Amino acid sequence: MFNQEMQKLGEARSIIREIFEYGNRRKAEIGEENVFDFSIGNPSAPPPAAITEELLRLLTTMPPEKLHGYSSAAGLWEVREAVAAYIREKFGVPMRGELVYMTYGAAAALSATFSALIAKEGEEIIVPAPFFPEYTVFVRQAGGVLVPVMTDAAFHLDIGAIAAAITPKTRAVLLNSPNNPTGAVYAEQELRSLAEMLQKCNMGRENPIFLICDEPYRSLCYGEEPVYPMAVYPHTVVCDSFSKSLSLAGERIGYIAVSPQCEGAEAFFSAVMGAGRALGYVCAPTLFQRAVAGCLGQVSDLAAYRENRDLLYEALCGMGYECVKPEGAFYLFVKSLEPDAAAFCARAREHELLLVPSDSFGIGGYVRISYCVKRETIRGSLPAFAALAKSYTK
Ligand code: PLP
């Protein structure tokens, strides 16, 4: 007998990973160039040259124990301070190194944040839907409940619906902008309206509602970069990573930044440290802590993702598919050509198109196309998308 909840979680697996694994098997069978794998958000743009140069510099100038040994649990002090200084200078908020905790990517940052925040079983985290499916798992492991609230037709915030979902058990609103899976980027006015609504709700509450901002796509914006959430709401925690911005998804490096204006910021930070300890995080990879600290503000080839977006968006719209043009990240969220998105994905698979059905994102009837792939994959896939659309007109 094992932990039944964990066993179920392991057996269920993420649908994204399942399709990704199928794609790998299929590529081995019929050749990589014949499979159009849009399943996973694994960046195809290489890390910026600055990362390679910084890694080489570190590897050739620093003693091994400073690169491969344990760091302090919250991270190397100079790295935490470098991240804080970057946030201070770029966004004009009074961030401090003492409130930065280095993690294994944004996933670990979110898990530790939920574990630190959720004080009682059943407390609630509100999230605009559609949302990144792993949130359900991270919130559940911390004893909480994820409460999805549908966004509007353009996948932007419905502040009234969020306000209506707030209960005495609400601990936080979780935002992800630029958004996976929709590509929406929340405008400054949207965030200000949300902040105003939350501040009103906070009056008379024992604990303020936190804003948890999952930001691995912040620098992957095709328009103006969004406002920094700490600048509009005091009780904010930012969970960030370098997985997408520097194409370092497999290196597992990110951080939690707790706003100094957050109520009980120091106590909350201690709870984050405790959560990291309880989850067995020990410390984030030391070599990559140093590498990213030397490359803050750098971004992988955003122009390549923009070209992919434009090519795919224009082509699919021309074929009659319906979708909202993404403002950031590297996902296109497309209306399924039949109500059952899983059945649509199964039919797409017959054309060697690997798409992710939207059901686990908290909405039915859509598919997610991850377009952080090589340009040839997009070009090669267009006849298959056309054939798929045609198969529905017969
Ligand atoms: N949050 C969102 C919205 C994501 O899309 C992902 C990864 O795809 C993560 C968090 C996890 O990121 P990381 O690889 O940095 O743990």
XYZ file of C-alpha atoms and ligand atoms in Angstrom:
410
model
C 0.000 0.000 0.000
C 1.447 3.353 -1.020
C 0.257 6.906 -0.763
C -2.852 6.615 -2.895
C -3.009 10.276 -3.835
C 0.618 10.229 -5.029
C 0.171 6.933 -6.874
C -2.863 8.335 -8.670
C -0.930 11.474 -9.550
C 1.954 9.398 -10.938
C -0.342 7.174 -12.962
C -2.473 10.017 -14.315
C 0.592 11.930 -15.604
C 0.350 15.279 -17.242
C -1.435 15.140 -20.620
C 1.275 17.460 -21.997
C 4.025 15.024 -20.984
C 2.042 12.055 -22.273
C 1.731 13.612 -25.744
C 5.388 14.686 -25.631
C 6.446 11.055 -24.862
C 4.194 9.773 -27.655
C 5.853 12.321 -29.984
C 9.312 10.991 -29.123
C 8.244 7.421 -29.864
C 6.543 8.465 -33.110
C 9.615 10.448 -34.257
C 11.769 7.344 -33.741
C 9.303 5.374 -35.922
C 8.727 7.724 -38.869
C 11.469 10.362 -38.585
C 11.590 13.639 -36.697
C 10.722 15.732 -39.741
C 7.423 13.878 -40.222
C 5.997 14.600 -36.765
C 4.690 18.095 -35.933
C 5.103 18.156 -32.199
C 3.460 21.204 -30.611
C 3.015 19.586 -27.211
C 5.531 20.940 -24.730
C 6.893 24.409 -23.939
C 10.517 23.451 -24.442
C 12.218 26.535 -25.938
C 13.840 25.942 -29.326
C 15.765 29.241 -29.330
C 19.244 28.628 -27.884
C 20.235 30.407 -24.671
C 21.790 33.826 -25.364
C 25.538 33.774 -26.063
C 26.044 35.579 -22.749
C 24.971 32.423 -20.867
C 27.495 30.207 -22.641
C 30.215 32.817 -22.134
C 29.349 33.197 -18.451
C 29.339 29.426 -17.925
C 32.747 29.122 -19.609
C 34.101 31.992 -17.523
C 32.805 30.437 -14.315
C 34.071 26.958 -15.170
C 37.549 28.218 -16.004
C 38.002 30.775 -13.231
C 36.189 29.519 -10.121
C 37.189 26.667 -7.823
C 34.858 23.644 -8.201
C 33.472 23.843 -4.649
C 32.116 27.325 -5.450
C 30.368 25.987 -8.536
C 29.224 22.510 -7.602
C 28.945 22.598 -3.810
C 25.876 23.374 -1.713
C 24.896 27.001 -1.348
C 22.900 28.475 1.536
C 19.336 27.160 1.498
C 17.897 30.432 0.136
C 20.722 30.745 -2.413
C 24.084 32.502 -2.645
C 23.841 35.903 -1.001
C 25.461 37.722 -3.925
C 22.979 36.094 -6.327
C 19.950 36.985 -4.171
C 21.204 40.553 -3.937
C 21.867 40.694 -7.708
C 18.277 39.549 -8.393
C 16.935 42.120 -5.907
C 19.054 44.902 -7.449
C 17.795 43.962 -10.909
C 14.164 44.154 -9.723
C 14.813 47.462 -7.918
C 16.432 49.086 -10.912
C 14.172 47.729 -13.637
C 10.831 48.101 -11.886
C 11.464 50.801 -9.282
C 10.245 48.743 -6.325
C 12.174 48.485 -3.035
C 13.166 44.797 -3.359
C 15.782 43.377 -0.941
C 18.074 40.361 -1.249
C 16.816 39.112 2.122
C 13.425 38.457 0.499
C 14.707 36.535 -2.536
C 14.747 32.724 -2.410
C 16.468 30.834 -5.249
C 14.594 27.722 -6.454
C 14.497 24.844 -8.941
C 12.535 26.812 -11.535
C 9.098 28.394 -11.273
C 7.448 25.062 -10.443
C 9.365 24.759 -7.162
C 8.851 28.472 -6.488
C 5.080 27.971 -6.748
C 5.058 24.808 -4.610
C 7.046 26.474 -1.828
C 4.879 29.606 -2.029
C 1.617 27.668 -1.726
C 3.024 25.553 1.127
C 4.148 28.701 2.934
C 0.843 30.510 2.462
C -1.807 27.842 3.014
C -2.255 27.629 6.773
C -5.324 25.376 6.920
C -6.546 22.486 4.782
C -9.096 23.700 2.257
C -7.928 27.317 1.919
C -8.478 28.630 -1.561
C -6.331 29.970 -4.374
C -8.276 31.726 -7.127
C -6.892 31.411 -10.649
C -8.198 32.881 -13.920
C -9.043 30.054 -16.330
C -7.721 28.689 -18.601
C -4.616 27.989 -16.480
C -1.398 25.932 -16.402
C -2.604 22.432 -15.313
C 0.180 21.795 -12.786
C -1.294 24.512 -10.528
C -3.910 21.999 -9.402
C -1.166 19.643 -8.236
C 0.959 22.308 -6.536
C -1.996 23.793 -4.630
C -3.317 20.370 -3.638
C 0.050 19.220 -2.218
C -0.008 22.295 -0.014
C -3.458 21.373 1.315
C -5.305 24.027 -0.672
C -8.020 24.088 -3.285
C -7.641 25.754 -6.680
C -10.697 27.849 -7.595
C -10.805 28.586 -11.345
C -12.627 31.718 -12.514
C -13.277 32.079 -16.237
C -11.645 34.972 -18.097
C -13.481 37.070 -20.703
C -13.744 36.283 -24.430
C -10.228 37.637 -25.096
C -8.867 35.658 -22.095
C -8.408 38.799 -20.013
C -9.378 39.212 -16.356
C -13.017 39.320 -15.352
C -12.575 41.321 -12.147
C -16.259 41.022 -11.206
C -16.095 37.227 -11.475
C -12.920 37.132 -9.368
C -14.577 39.346 -6.723
C -17.597 37.035 -6.689
C -15.349 33.996 -6.105
C -13.696 35.456 -2.985
C -14.715 33.709 0.252
C -13.388 33.811 3.833
C -11.113 30.892 2.801
C -9.438 32.790 -0.059
C -5.682 33.170 0.524
C -4.491 34.368 -2.858
C -5.200 35.187 -6.465
C -2.726 33.468 -8.764
C -1.880 35.283 -12.013
C 0.201 34.126 -14.950
C 0.976 36.868 -17.455
C 2.043 36.401 -20.248
C -0.253 33.451 -20.013
C 0.143 29.787 -20.700
C -1.984 28.606 -22.546
C -3.655 31.723 -24.039
C -0.773 34.157 -24.643
C -2.768 36.940 -22.929
C -0.763 39.735 -21.271
C -2.727 41.609 -18.619
C -2.748 45.369 -19.103
C -1.695 47.806 -16.385
C -5.288 49.003 -15.940
C -6.504 45.446 -15.460
C -3.962 44.854 -12.710
C -4.778 48.185 -11.079
C -8.499 47.339 -11.063
C -7.733 43.927 -9.569
C -5.503 45.530 -6.911
C -8.191 48.049 -6.035
C -10.817 45.326 -5.703
C -8.508 43.203 -3.511
C -7.656 46.172 -1.280
C -11.386 46.752 -0.721
C -11.863 43.079 0.161
C -8.897 43.209 2.552
C -10.661 45.728 4.769
C -12.033 43.790 7.685
C -10.222 40.545 6.798
C -7.850 38.965 9.289
C -5.226 38.335 6.578
C -4.897 40.211 3.290
C -5.398 38.299 0.068
C -2.017 37.694 -1.571
C -1.272 38.110 -5.242
C 0.979 35.309 -6.486
C 2.437 36.132 -9.892
C 3.840 33.263 -11.920
C 6.120 35.078 -14.343
C 8.367 32.743 -16.350
C 7.206 34.428 -19.580
C 7.554 38.076 -18.446
C 10.289 38.926 -20.940
C 8.546 37.071 -23.785
C 6.149 39.887 -24.663
C 5.418 41.042 -28.223
C 4.151 44.454 -27.130
C 4.935 46.543 -24.109
C 6.288 44.672 -21.101
C 3.559 44.374 -18.452
C 3.594 46.444 -15.280
C 5.432 44.815 -12.378
C 2.750 43.517 -9.982
C 4.648 44.636 -6.843
C 4.307 48.186 -8.164
C 0.500 48.020 -7.982
C -0.273 45.738 -5.012
C 1.661 45.400 -1.749
C 0.907 41.771 -0.786
C 2.633 40.321 -3.843
C 4.893 37.321 -4.326
C 6.621 36.846 -7.683
C 7.570 33.326 -8.787
C 9.971 33.585 -11.702
C 12.364 31.362 -13.604
C 14.911 31.417 -16.396
C 13.431 28.322 -18.080
C 11.814 30.245 -20.918
C 13.506 33.659 -20.946
C 17.026 32.141 -21.145
C 16.013 28.736 -22.593
C 17.305 26.942 -19.500
C 14.239 24.783 -18.787
C 16.264 21.660 -17.990
C 18.703 23.434 -15.679
C 15.970 24.132 -13.095
C 16.685 27.635 -11.915
C 14.325 30.366 -10.735
C 13.397 32.374 -7.660
C 10.719 33.653 -5.317
C 10.681 37.406 -4.631
C 8.496 38.502 -1.717
C 7.490 42.149 -1.813
C 8.869 44.029 1.221
C 5.459 45.732 1.338
C 3.710 42.410 1.867
C 2.057 42.098 5.259
C 4.350 39.960 7.437
C 6.975 39.795 4.652
C 9.761 38.469 6.924
C 7.525 35.855 8.575
C 6.238 34.787 5.171
C 9.821 34.476 3.931
C 10.611 32.221 6.933
C 7.611 30.084 5.955
C 9.021 29.874 2.397
C 12.379 28.742 3.836
C 10.546 26.149 5.962
C 8.516 24.956 2.988
C 11.686 24.576 0.894
C 13.245 22.572 3.714
C 10.167 20.359 4.143
C 9.956 19.746 0.386
C 13.637 18.696 0.342
C 14.781 21.476 -1.968
C 18.122 21.925 -0.088
C 19.388 24.673 -2.430
C 19.037 25.673 -6.078
C 21.817 24.512 -8.498
C 24.866 26.551 -7.556
C 26.495 26.769 -10.992
C 23.274 28.078 -12.534
C 22.622 30.492 -9.686
C 25.936 32.110 -10.606
C 25.352 31.886 -14.345
C 21.945 33.600 -14.317
C 23.142 36.288 -11.907
C 25.656 37.299 -14.576
C 22.950 37.449 -17.282
C 19.960 39.179 -15.661
C 17.942 41.082 -18.276
C 19.151 38.922 -21.178
C 16.517 37.176 -23.315
C 16.662 34.356 -25.893
C 15.684 35.126 -29.479
C 12.227 36.668 -29.006
C 12.111 37.706 -32.686
C 12.154 34.027 -33.679
C 9.085 33.330 -31.505
C 7.339 36.389 -32.918
C 7.940 35.126 -36.466
C 6.615 31.705 -35.466
C 3.550 33.313 -33.921
C 2.814 35.450 -36.976
C 3.347 32.612 -39.434
C 1.136 30.171 -37.542
C -1.546 32.677 -36.551
C -1.979 34.062 -40.067
C -1.937 30.621 -41.667
C -4.436 29.054 -39.236
C -6.819 32.030 -39.421
C -6.650 31.759 -43.217
C -7.739 28.120 -42.957
C -10.742 29.045 -40.819
C -9.394 28.210 -37.374
C -10.429 30.624 -34.600
C -7.982 31.980 -32.041
C -7.018 35.162 -30.204
C -3.635 36.560 -31.310
C -1.158 35.913 -28.483
C 0.410 39.012 -26.875
C 3.199 37.057 -25.205
C 4.644 33.629 -24.297
C 4.738 31.035 -27.088
C 1.351 29.348 -27.156
C -1.608 29.628 -29.498
C -4.953 28.637 -27.995
C -7.189 27.534 -30.843
C -10.881 26.603 -30.889
C -11.327 22.923 -31.504
C -13.273 22.094 -34.682
C -15.570 19.835 -32.669
C -16.840 20.270 -29.094
C -14.684 17.419 -27.742
C -11.107 18.735 -27.811
C -9.633 15.296 -27.050
C -11.434 13.793 -30.071
C -10.160 16.700 -32.185
C -6.580 16.055 -30.970
C -6.978 12.357 -31.803
C -7.992 13.306 -35.339
C -5.079 15.780 -35.542
C -2.763 12.940 -34.555
C -3.804 11.049 -37.703
C -2.167 13.973 -39.563
C 0.926 13.696 -37.287
C -0.054 16.937 -35.536
C 0.507 16.745 -31.778
C -1.760 19.256 -30.019
C -2.818 19.423 -26.368
C -6.565 19.337 -25.561
C -7.701 22.133 -23.266
C -9.668 20.160 -20.669
C -6.876 20.051 -18.065
C -6.410 23.832 -18.524
C -9.860 24.301 -16.983
C -11.857 24.854 -20.177
C -13.227 22.522 -22.845
C -13.273 22.947 -26.621
C -9.778 24.324 -27.326
C -6.309 23.039 -28.117
C -2.956 24.479 -27.143
C -0.256 24.753 -29.769
C 3.189 25.346 -28.347
C 5.011 27.243 -31.103
C 8.479 27.478 -29.525
C 9.566 25.003 -32.195
C 11.818 25.198 -35.243
C 10.438 27.243 -38.144
C 10.589 24.116 -40.386
C 8.178 22.343 -38.037
C 5.649 25.145 -38.458
C 6.097 25.338 -42.234
C 5.938 21.554 -42.548
C 2.794 21.364 -40.424
C 0.658 23.768 -42.466
C -0.560 21.214 -45.065
C -1.493 18.916 -42.154
C -3.486 21.716 -40.456
C -5.214 22.411 -43.782
C -6.064 18.727 -44.275
C -7.367 18.544 -40.701
C -9.663 21.548 -41.238
C -10.847 20.094 -44.558
C -11.708 16.793 -42.895
C -14.367 18.718 -40.922
C -15.969 20.325 -43.950
C -16.737 17.051 -45.718
N 4.269 28.257 -14.830
C 3.898 28.204 -16.105
C 2.748 29.046 -16.540
C 4.550 27.369 -17.018
O 4.150 27.353 -18.289
C 5.634 26.583 -16.570
C 6.311 25.675 -17.476
O 5.949 25.429 -18.585
C 5.994 26.680 -15.214
C 5.301 27.508 -14.380
C 7.143 25.897 -14.681
O 8.319 26.521 -15.080
P 9.745 25.992 -14.675
O 10.223 25.116 -15.776
O 10.580 27.198 -14.516
O 9.598 25.236 -13.406
